[in-house]
C-alpha cells in the first residue's frame, strides 16, 4: 500500500516567491496533519484537519501561511510570500480517526530552502 | 499546553549494548498517548513504540520497550542489543484525545541523537 505522498521532495526558491507543498494522505485516512521541522524549534504542528475540516491552525506562524484540504485525498500548504526563515522540512501525516491509537503515518517530507 | 522534554541531546553506545533514552512530559490530562519515533538520516519518521496512559503495562516491541511512570510523567525508551541500524534521532511525542473525536496533533521533544558504535 502507498504511504503518505508529498511533493516536491525538495524545493529551492527565492525570497518573495510563492511556494506550494502538496500531500496525499493514505487512502481511507480522515485526519491530516502538517508539521514543520527546524534545528532551532524542532518539530512543530502547524495545522490539522479532520474529515477535510481544519480543526486547529494555531500553529500556523503567520498569515503568509495557508493550508487547504479540498477533498479527502489532497491537501496543500502554501507560503506567500516566502522568507528565508521559512526554510525547513515540512512533513505531512495522516491517521484514521477511529483507530485505537490514532497513530499518525508520516510522509517523507519536503525540504524547503528559501534563498 | 503540553510540553515534552528530552534531556539527552546525544548518546553513544557500543553495538549490542543496552541504552535508555529519557523523556518527561507535562500535562494536566488524565488520558493521552505517548510515542517514540525514530528519524534516520533519510529523515523519514518511523513509529517505534506507543503507549496509552491508562494502560499500566509497559509496551514492548521486540528489542524496544518503555518504562512508563504516569505519576512521575516519565516515558523512557530502552533499546536492547543495539544495532548499527538503530543510529538515528529519537523523538518522544505526546498526544491527547480531541474533544471532537480522534486526537490532537503530536507534541514532540527536541530529540536525542543516538549513535551506535561498531
Tab-separated table of N, CA, C and O in Angstrom, chain A:
chain	number	residue	atom	x	y	z
A	1	UNK	N	0.838	-1.200	0.000
A	1	UNK	CA	0.000	0.000	0.000
A	1	UNK	C	0.873	1.250	0.000
A	1	UNK	O	1.901	1.286	0.667
A	2	UNK	N	0.421	2.271	-0.720
A	2	UNK	CA	1.170	3.517	-0.750
A	2	UNK	C	1.031	4.221	0.581
A	2	UNK	O	-0.038	4.227	1.186
A	3	UNK	N	2.115	4.811	1.026
A	3	UNK	CA	2.075	5.603	2.242
A	3	UNK	C	1.644	7.019	1.921
A	3	UNK	O	1.075	7.302	0.868
A	4	UNK	N	1.944	7.932	2.830
A	4	UNK	CA	1.665	9.349	2.595
A	4	UNK	C	2.632	9.859	1.528
A	4	UNK	O	3.842	9.610	1.622
A	5	UNK	N	2.091	10.548	0.559
A	5	UNK	CA	2.906	11.045	-0.549
A	5	UNK	C	3.000	12.560	-0.465
A	5	UNK	O	1.980	13.246	-0.333
A	6	UNK	N	4.218	13.076	-0.531
A	6	UNK	CA	4.431	14.505	-0.512
A	6	UNK	C	5.213	14.917	-1.755
A	6	UNK	O	6.110	14.196	-2.206
A	7	UNK	N	4.880	16.075	-2.259
A	7	UNK	CA	5.644	16.626	-3.386
A	7	UNK	C	5.715	18.141	-3.271
A	7	UNK	O	4.804	18.764	-2.694
A	8	UNK	N	6.802	18.734	-3.752
A	8	UNK	CA	8.017	18.057	-4.174
A	8	UNK	C	8.823	17.559	-2.984
A	8	UNK	O	8.475	17.853	-1.842
A	9	UNK	N	9.848	16.783	-3.195
A	9	UNK	CA	10.713	16.333	-2.105
A	9	UNK	C	11.692	17.436	-1.707
A	9	UNK	O	12.080	17.532	-0.551
A	10	UNK	N	12.079	18.206	-2.679
A	10	UNK	CA	12.975	19.339	-2.427
A	10	UNK	C	12.462	20.546	-3.211
A	10	UNK	O	11.974	20.406	-4.335
A	11	UNK	N	12.568	21.703	-2.581
A	11	UNK	CA	12.141	22.935	-3.236
A	11	UNK	C	13.119	24.029	-2.854
A	11	UNK	O	13.365	24.258	-1.669
A	12	UNK	N	13.669	24.670	-3.865
A	12	UNK	CA	14.537	25.822	-3.634
A	12	UNK	C	13.893	27.010	-4.335
A	12	UNK	O	13.571	26.933	-5.523
A	13	UNK	N	13.711	28.082	-3.606
A	13	UNK	CA	13.052	29.244	-4.180
A	13	UNK	C	13.696	30.508	-3.637
A	13	UNK	O	14.509	30.461	-2.715
A	14	UNK	N	13.344	31.606	-4.232
A	14	UNK	CA	13.885	32.879	-3.770
A	14	UNK	C	12.878	33.617	-2.902
A	14	UNK	O	11.658	33.455	-3.074
A	15	UNK	N	13.405	34.389	-2.009
A	15	UNK	CA	12.568	35.173	-1.105
A	15	UNK	C	11.530	35.953	-1.899
A	15	UNK	O	11.830	36.542	-2.937
A	16	UNK	N	10.295	35.921	-1.386
A	16	UNK	CA	9.218	36.647	-2.030
A	16	UNK	C	8.365	35.813	-2.956
A	16	UNK	O	7.258	36.219	-3.317
A	17	UNK	N	8.885	34.630	-3.318
A	17	UNK	CA	8.130	33.770	-4.217
A	17	UNK	C	7.068	32.980	-3.458
A	17	UNK	O	7.190	32.728	-2.254
A	18	UNK	N	6.054	32.559	-4.179
A	18	UNK	CA	5.020	31.691	-3.600
A	18	UNK	C	5.479	30.240	-3.663
A	18	UNK	O	6.047	29.801	-4.668
A	19	UNK	N	5.228	29.501	-2.597
A	19	UNK	CA	5.600	28.091	-2.527
A	19	UNK	C	4.357	27.280	-2.174
A	19	UNK	O	3.607	27.662	-1.268
A	20	UNK	N	4.140	26.189	-2.875
A	20	UNK	CA	3.024	25.298	-2.571
A	20	UNK	C	3.535	23.882	-2.360
A	20	UNK	O	4.170	23.311	-3.245
A	21	UNK	N	3.263	23.351	-1.189
A	21	UNK	CA	3.628	21.987	-0.859
A	21	UNK	C	2.363	21.130	-0.912
A	21	UNK	O	1.289	21.578	-0.502
A	22	UNK	N	2.524	19.892	-1.375
A	22	UNK	CA	1.366	19.033	-1.615
A	22	UNK	C	1.459	17.740	-0.826
A	22	UNK	O	2.552	17.238	-0.574
A	23	UNK	N	0.289	17.226	-0.468
A	23	UNK	CA	0.248	15.994	0.316
A	23	UNK	C	-0.945	15.150	-0.102
A	23	UNK	O	-2.065	15.649	-0.239
A	24	UNK	N	-0.695	13.870	-0.262
A	24	UNK	CA	-1.768	12.899	-0.499
A	24	UNK	C	-1.747	11.929	0.677
A	24	UNK	O	-0.777	11.179	0.849
A	25	UNK	N	-2.790	11.913	1.502
A	25	UNK	CA	-2.787	11.008	2.669
A	25	UNK	C	-3.017	9.564	2.256
A	25	UNK	O	-3.350	9.277	1.115
A	26	UNK	N	-2.843	8.678	3.200
A	26	UNK	CA	-3.136	7.268	2.965
A	26	UNK	C	-4.629	7.120	2.691
A	26	UNK	O	-5.453	7.722	3.393
A	27	UNK	N	-4.949	6.323	1.694
A	27	UNK	CA	-6.350	6.135	1.311
A	27	UNK	C	-7.163	5.630	2.498
A	27	UNK	O	-6.767	4.665	3.178
A	28	UNK	N	-8.293	6.287	2.764
A	28	UNK	CA	-9.149	5.877	3.869
A	28	UNK	C	-8.907	6.650	5.147
A	28	UNK	O	-9.754	6.673	6.045
A	29	UNK	N	-7.742	7.295	5.258
A	29	UNK	CA	-7.480	8.106	6.446
A	29	UNK	C	-8.295	9.395	6.382
A	29	UNK	O	-8.513	9.961	5.314
A	30	UNK	N	-8.738	9.865	7.556
A	30	UNK	CA	-9.590	11.042	7.575
A	30	UNK	C	-9.072	12.160	8.483
A	30	UNK	O	-9.794	13.115	8.777
A	31	UNK	N	-7.835	12.013	8.969
A	31	UNK	CA	-7.166	13.117	9.658
A	31	UNK	C	-5.853	13.400	8.946
A	31	UNK	O	-5.149	12.462	8.568
A	32	UNK	N	-5.546	14.686	8.793
A	32	UNK	CA	-4.309	15.063	8.119
A	32	UNK	C	-3.636	16.181	8.896
A	32	UNK	O	-4.291	17.114	9.362
A	33	UNK	N	-2.322	16.056	9.035
A	33	UNK	CA	-1.542	16.970	9.857
A	33	UNK	C	-0.380	17.530	9.038
A	33	UNK	O	0.237	16.803	8.252
A	34	UNK	N	-0.083	18.796	9.246
A	34	UNK	CA	1.120	19.417	8.687
A	34	UNK	C	2.043	19.798	9.840
A	34	UNK	O	1.630	20.473	10.796
A	35	UNK	N	3.318	19.380	9.741
A	35	UNK	CA	4.343	19.705	10.728
A	35	UNK	C	5.514	20.389	10.026
A	35	UNK	O	5.747	20.192	8.846
A	36	UNK	N	6.280	21.151	10.817
A	36	UNK	CA	7.496	21.779	10.317
A	36	UNK	C	8.648	21.389	11.239
A	36	UNK	O	8.483	21.378	12.464
A	37	UNK	N	9.802	21.083	10.656
A	37	UNK	CA	10.973	20.706	11.445
A	37	UNK	C	12.127	21.640	11.123
A	37	UNK	O	12.555	21.750	9.980
A	38	UNK	N	12.641	22.301	12.155
A	38	UNK	CA	13.831	23.141	12.036
A	38	UNK	C	14.789	22.796	13.158
A	38	UNK	O	14.393	22.199	14.174
A	39	UNK	N	16.039	23.156	12.982
A	39	UNK	CA	17.033	22.891	14.029
A	39	UNK	C	16.689	23.655	15.296
A	39	UNK	O	16.832	23.140	16.401
A	40	UNK	N	16.243	24.883	15.124
A	40	UNK	CA	16.014	25.727	16.291
A	40	UNK	C	14.756	25.334	17.065
A	40	UNK	O	14.759	25.320	18.290
A	41	UNK	N	13.689	25.024	16.365
A	41	UNK	CA	12.391	24.830	17.009
A	41	UNK	C	11.941	23.379	17.046
A	41	UNK	O	10.916	23.063	17.671
A	42	UNK	N	12.701	22.499	16.399
A	42	UNK	CA	12.315	21.094	16.397
A	42	UNK	C	11.092	20.855	15.517
A	42	UNK	O	10.861	21.560	14.537
A	43	UNK	N	10.291	19.868	15.895
A	43	UNK	CA	9.083	19.507	15.154
A	43	UNK	C	7.880	20.215	15.749
A	43	UNK	O	7.597	20.070	16.943
A	44	UNK	N	7.184	20.967	14.922
A	44	UNK	CA	6.038	21.726	15.382
A	44	UNK	C	4.810	21.401	14.536
A	44	UNK	O	4.910	21.322	13.309
A	45	UNK	N	3.666	21.288	15.188
A	45	UNK	CA	2.405	21.124	14.480
A	45	UNK	C	1.966	22.480	13.930
A	45	UNK	O	1.924	23.463	14.672
A	46	UNK	N	1.650	22.506	12.656
A	46	UNK	CA	1.174	23.742	12.042
A	46	UNK	C	-0.347	23.796	12.019
A	46	UNK	O	-0.957	24.783	12.444
A	47	UNK	N	-0.966	22.737	11.516
A	47	UNK	CA	-2.406	22.693	11.351
A	47	UNK	C	-2.832	21.246	11.180
A	47	UNK	O	-2.028	20.409	10.745
A	48	UNK	N	-4.095	20.937	11.556
A	48	UNK	CA	-4.585	19.628	11.210
A	48	UNK	C	-6.058	19.673	10.835
A	48	UNK	O	-6.784	20.588	11.230
A	49	UNK	N	-6.458	18.703	10.039
A	49	UNK	CA	-7.811	18.582	9.507
A	49	UNK	C	-8.432	17.253	9.946
A	49	UNK	O	-7.741	16.236	9.987
A	50	UNK	N	-9.712	17.281	10.256
A	50	UNK	CA	-10.499	16.066	10.428
A	50	UNK	C	-11.605	16.105	9.389
A	50	UNK	O	-12.351	17.095	9.309
A	51	UNK	N	-11.706	15.031	8.603
A	51	UNK	CA	-12.743	14.982	7.564
A	51	UNK	C	-12.737	16.249	6.697
A	51	UNK	O	-13.791	16.835	6.423
A	52	UNK	N	-11.555	16.665	6.326
A	52	UNK	CA	-11.307	17.805	5.434
A	52	UNK	C	-11.569	19.164	6.072
A	52	UNK	O	-11.429	20.190	5.409
A	53	UNK	N	-11.929	19.208	7.332
A	53	UNK	CA	-12.237	20.458	8.010
A	53	UNK	C	-11.069	20.853	8.913
A	53	UNK	O	-10.622	20.030	9.724
A	54	UNK	N	-10.564	22.079	8.795
A	54	UNK	CA	-9.472	22.497	9.682
A	54	UNK	C	-9.954	22.571	11.128
A	54	UNK	O	-10.968	23.210	11.415
A	55	UNK	N	-9.222	21.905	12.018
A	55	UNK	CA	-9.612	21.832	13.428
A	55	UNK	C	-8.797	22.792	14.281
A	55	UNK	O	-9.321	23.475	15.144
A	56	UNK	N	-7.502	22.825	14.041
A	56	UNK	CA	-6.623	23.654	14.854
A	56	UNK	C	-5.516	24.210	13.970
A	56	UNK	O	-4.694	23.457	13.475
A	57	UNK	N	-5.532	25.511	13.757
A	57	UNK	CA	-4.478	26.147	12.947
A	57	UNK	C	-3.643	27.097	13.803
A	57	UNK	O	-2.978	27.992	13.271
A	58	UNK	N	-3.659	26.893	15.098
A	58	UNK	CA	-2.941	27.803	15.995
A	58	UNK	C	-1.431	27.752	15.816
A	58	UNK	O	-0.719	28.656	16.222
A	59	UNK	N	-0.944	26.705	15.191
A	59	UNK	CA	0.484	26.589	14.951
A	59	UNK	C	0.963	27.260	13.685
A	59	UNK	O	2.169	27.368	13.445
A	60	UNK	N	0.061	27.730	12.877
A	60	UNK	CA	0.449	28.422	11.639
A	60	UNK	C	1.129	29.719	12.037
A	60	UNK	O	0.523	30.572	12.702
A	61	UNK	N	2.382	29.895	11.604
A	61	UNK	CA	3.164	31.004	12.148
A	61	UNK	C	2.665	32.392	11.771
A	61	UNK	O	2.711	33.299	12.590
A	62	UNK	N	2.235	32.583	10.568
A	62	UNK	CA	1.837	33.919	10.128
A	62	UNK	C	0.784	33.804	9.052
A	62	UNK	O	0.503	32.723	8.540
A	63	UNK	N	0.219	34.960	8.711
A	63	UNK	CA	-0.781	34.983	7.642
A	63	UNK	C	-0.198	34.594	6.290
A	63	UNK	O	-0.945	34.317	5.351
A	64	UNK	N	1.100	34.574	6.203
A	64	UNK	CA	1.724	34.163	4.949
A	64	UNK	C	1.499	32.675	4.673
A	64	UNK	O	1.664	32.213	3.562
A	65	UNK	N	1.150	31.935	5.727
A	65	UNK	CA	0.928	30.500	5.612
A	65	UNK	C	-0.570	30.213	5.504
A	65	UNK	O	-1.370	30.766	6.258
A	66	UNK	N	-0.928	29.334	4.583
A	66	UNK	CA	-2.315	28.898	4.478
A	66	UNK	C	-2.333	27.434	4.066
A	66	UNK	O	-1.430	26.964	3.387
A	67	UNK	N	-3.365	26.726	4.507
A	67	UNK	CA	-3.495	25.311	4.169
A	67	UNK	C	-4.925	25.027	3.769
A	67	UNK	O	-5.860	25.621	4.310
A	68	UNK	N	-5.059	24.117	2.820
A	68	UNK	CA	-6.381	23.719	2.354
A	68	UNK	C	-6.453	22.208	2.215
A	68	UNK	O	-5.437	21.540	2.028
A	69	UNK	N	-7.661	21.708	2.312
A	69	UNK	CA	-7.896	20.290	2.043
A	69	UNK	C	-9.207	20.198	1.273
A	69	UNK	O	-10.273	20.024	1.878
A	70	UNK	N	-9.148	20.340	-0.033
A	70	UNK	CA	-10.370	20.383	-0.839
A	70	UNK	C	-11.107	19.049	-0.906
A	70	UNK	O	-12.325	19.038	-1.157
A	71	UNK	N	-10.394	17.950	-0.690
A	71	UNK	CA	-11.040	16.634	-0.659
A	71	UNK	C	-10.229	15.695	0.201
A	71	UNK	O	-9.143	16.065	0.690
A	72	UNK	N	-10.723	14.498	0.382
A	72	UNK	CA	-10.112	13.549	1.318
A	72	UNK	C	-8.744	13.047	0.873
A	72	UNK	O	-8.036	12.419	1.652
A	73	UNK	N	-8.376	13.282	-0.368
A	73	UNK	CA	-7.135	12.700	-0.874
A	73	UNK	C	-6.089	13.746	-1.232
A	73	UNK	O	-5.084	13.429	-1.874
A	74	UNK	N	-6.273	14.994	-0.811
A	74	UNK	CA	-5.324	16.007	-1.227
A	74	UNK	C	-5.336	17.203	-0.284
A	74	UNK	O	-6.397	17.688	0.129
A	75	UNK	N	-4.121	17.683	0.047
A	75	UNK	CA	-4.000	18.885	0.862
A	75	UNK	C	-2.814	19.689	0.371
A	75	UNK	O	-1.847	19.137	-0.168
A	76	UNK	N	-2.897	21.002	0.552
A	76	UNK	CA	-1.792	21.878	0.191
A	76	UNK	C	-1.445	22.790	1.351
A	76	UNK	O	-2.297	23.166	2.158
A	77	UNK	N	-0.168	23.129	1.411
A	77	UNK	CA	0.332	24.137	2.344
A	77	UNK	C	1.020	25.195	1.494
A	77	UNK	O	1.959	24.871	0.764
A	78	UNK	N	0.544	26.412	1.587
A	78	UNK	CA	1.067	27.476	0.746
A	78	UNK	C	1.731	28.545	1.597
A	78	UNK	O	1.230	28.904	2.675
A	79	UNK	N	2.848	29.031	1.115
A	79	UNK	CA	3.557	30.136	1.763
A	79	UNK	C	3.689	31.248	0.723
A	79	UNK	O	4.246	31.046	-0.350
A	80	UNK	N	3.143	32.410	1.069
A	80	UNK	CA	3.182	33.530	0.143
A	80	UNK	C	3.164	34.852	0.903
A	80	UNK	O	2.180	35.128	1.601
A	81	UNK	N	4.198	35.663	0.770
A	81	UNK	CA	5.477	35.402	0.123
A	81	UNK	C	6.413	34.632	1.043
A	81	UNK	O	6.312	34.735	2.271
A	82	UNK	N	7.298	33.871	0.476
A	82	UNK	CA	8.232	33.089	1.278
A	82	UNK	C	9.387	33.956	1.774
A	82	UNK	O	9.744	34.966	1.152
A	83	UNK	N	9.955	33.552	2.921
A	83	UNK	CA	11.091	34.250	3.523
A	83	UNK	C	12.153	33.220	3.894
A	83	UNK	O	11.826	32.044	4.107
A	84	UNK	N	13.407	33.642	3.994
A	84	UNK	CA	14.479	32.688	4.344
A	84	UNK	C	14.207	31.910	5.630
A	84	UNK	O	14.564	30.734	5.732
A	85	UNK	N	13.543	32.532	6.605
A	85	UNK	CA	13.279	31.832	7.866
A	85	UNK	C	12.233	30.736	7.714
A	85	UNK	O	11.987	29.980	8.669
A	86	UNK	N	11.609	30.626	6.572
A	86	UNK	CA	10.674	29.528	6.314
A	86	UNK	C	11.397	28.247	5.895
A	86	UNK	O	10.769	27.192	5.760
A	87	UNK	N	12.698	28.348	5.681
A	87	UNK	CA	13.478	27.171	5.289
A	87	UNK	C	13.368	26.113	6.385
A	87	UNK	O	13.636	26.383	7.557
A	88	UNK	N	12.952	24.919	6.005
A	88	UNK	CA	12.672	23.851	6.964
A	88	UNK	C	12.300	22.595	6.182
A	88	UNK	O	12.188	22.612	4.960
A	89	UNK	N	12.094	21.518	6.937
A	89	UNK	CA	11.481	20.322	6.357
A	89	UNK	C	10.020	20.312	6.794
A	89	UNK	O	9.729	20.441	7.992
A	90	UNK	N	9.136	20.179	5.836
A	90	UNK	CA	7.703	20.175	6.107
A	90	UNK	C	7.177	18.754	5.929
A	90	UNK	O	7.327	18.150	4.869
A	91	UNK	N	6.559	18.240	6.987
A	91	UNK	CA	6.007	16.890	6.966
A	91	UNK	C	4.492	16.937	6.936
A	91	UNK	O	3.862	17.764	7.597
A	92	UNK	N	3.937	16.008	6.200
A	92	UNK	CA	2.513	15.745	6.225
A	92	UNK	C	2.322	14.366	6.861
A	92	UNK	O	3.131	13.451	6.641
A	93	UNK	N	1.288	14.219	7.664
A	93	UNK	CA	0.992	12.926	8.285
A	93	UNK	C	-0.512	12.696	8.216
A	93	UNK	O	-1.294	13.652	8.192
A	94	UNK	N	-0.911	11.430	8.199
A	94	UNK	CA	-2.344	11.131	8.196
A	94	UNK	C	-2.649	10.033	9.198
A	94	UNK	O	-1.765	9.259	9.591
A	95	UNK	N	-3.897	9.981	9.627
A	95	UNK	CA	-4.328	8.942	10.558
A	95	UNK	C	-5.801	8.654	10.357
A	95	UNK	O	-6.504	9.383	9.643
A	96	UNK	N	-6.249	7.588	11.001
A	96	UNK	CA	-7.657	7.203	10.944
A	96	UNK	C	-8.295	7.562	12.273
A	96	UNK	O	-7.840	7.117	13.323
A	97	UNK	N	-9.334	8.387	12.226
A	97	UNK	CA	-9.968	8.892	13.442
A	97	UNK	C	-10.416	7.780	14.381
A	97	UNK	O	-10.322	7.922	15.586
A	98	UNK	N	-10.872	6.693	13.834
A	98	UNK	CA	-11.449	5.634	14.664
A	98	UNK	C	-10.423	4.616	15.138
A	98	UNK	O	-10.764	3.675	15.849
A	99	UNK	N	-9.163	4.794	14.773
A	99	UNK	CA	-8.162	3.797	15.164
A	99	UNK	C	-7.855	3.915	16.656
A	99	UNK	O	-8.057	4.954	17.264
A	100	UNK	N	-7.333	2.835	17.205
A	100	UNK	CA	-7.143	2.748	18.654
A	100	UNK	C	-6.191	3.809	19.176
A	100	UNK	O	-6.434	4.448	20.182
A	101	UNK	N	-5.092	4.009	18.522
A	101	UNK	CA	-4.083	4.938	18.998
A	101	UNK	C	-4.030	6.224	18.198
A	101	UNK	O	-3.224	7.088	18.479
A	102	UNK	N	-4.900	6.342	17.187
A	102	UNK	CA	-4.820	7.493	16.290
A	102	UNK	C	-3.396	7.679	15.775
A	102	UNK	O	-2.893	8.795	15.680
A	103	UNK	N	-2.767	6.548	15.473
A	103	UNK	CA	-1.377	6.576	15.029
A	103	UNK	C	-1.238	7.389	13.757
A	103	UNK	O	-2.023	7.225	12.808
A	104	UNK	N	-0.250	8.249	13.736
A	104	UNK	CA	0.000	9.087	12.577
A	104	UNK	C	1.111	8.484	11.724
A	104	UNK	O	2.165	8.107	12.231
A	105	UNK	N	0.873	8.442	10.440
A	105	UNK	CA	1.844	7.955	9.476
A	105	UNK	C	2.383	9.156	8.706
A	105	UNK	O	1.611	9.929	8.142
A	106	UNK	N	3.699	9.260	8.692
A	106	UNK	CA	4.333	10.436	8.117
A	106	UNK	C	4.761	10.210	6.668
A	106	UNK	O	5.194	9.108	6.299
A	107	UNK	N	4.688	11.278	5.898
A	107	UNK	CA	5.281	11.274	4.570
A	107	UNK	C	6.779	11.514	4.665
A	107	UNK	O	7.313	11.731	5.749
A	108	UNK	N	7.465	11.488	3.516
A	108	UNK	CA	8.926	11.632	3.510
A	108	UNK	C	9.402	13.056	3.754
A	108	UNK	O	10.585	13.284	3.960
A	109	UNK	N	8.479	14.009	3.737
A	109	UNK	CA	8.856	15.398	3.977
A	109	UNK	C	9.255	16.139	2.710
A	109	UNK	O	9.671	15.536	1.715
A	110	UNK	N	9.111	17.451	2.755
A	110	UNK	CA	9.592	18.347	1.699
A	110	UNK	C	10.622	19.272	2.323
A	110	UNK	O	10.321	19.977	3.286
A	111	UNK	N	11.832	19.229	1.768
A	111	UNK	CA	12.866	20.153	2.256
A	111	UNK	C	12.774	21.452	1.477
A	111	UNK	O	12.999	21.470	0.273
A	112	UNK	N	12.418	22.522	2.162
A	112	UNK	CA	12.262	23.828	1.529
A	112	UNK	C	13.445	24.714	1.874
A	112	UNK	O	13.777	24.862	3.048
A	113	UNK	N	14.035	25.290	0.858
A	113	UNK	CA	15.115	26.265	1.042
A	113	UNK	C	14.693	27.561	0.371
A	113	UNK	O	14.394	27.580	-0.822
A	114	UNK	N	14.649	28.621	1.173
A	114	UNK	CA	14.306	29.943	0.643
A	114	UNK	C	15.556	30.804	0.690
A	114	UNK	O	16.108	31.053	1.765
A	115	UNK	N	16.003	31.220	-0.477
A	115	UNK	CA	17.262	31.985	-0.576
A	115	UNK	C	17.028	33.484	-0.419
A	115	UNK	O	15.931	33.980	-0.706
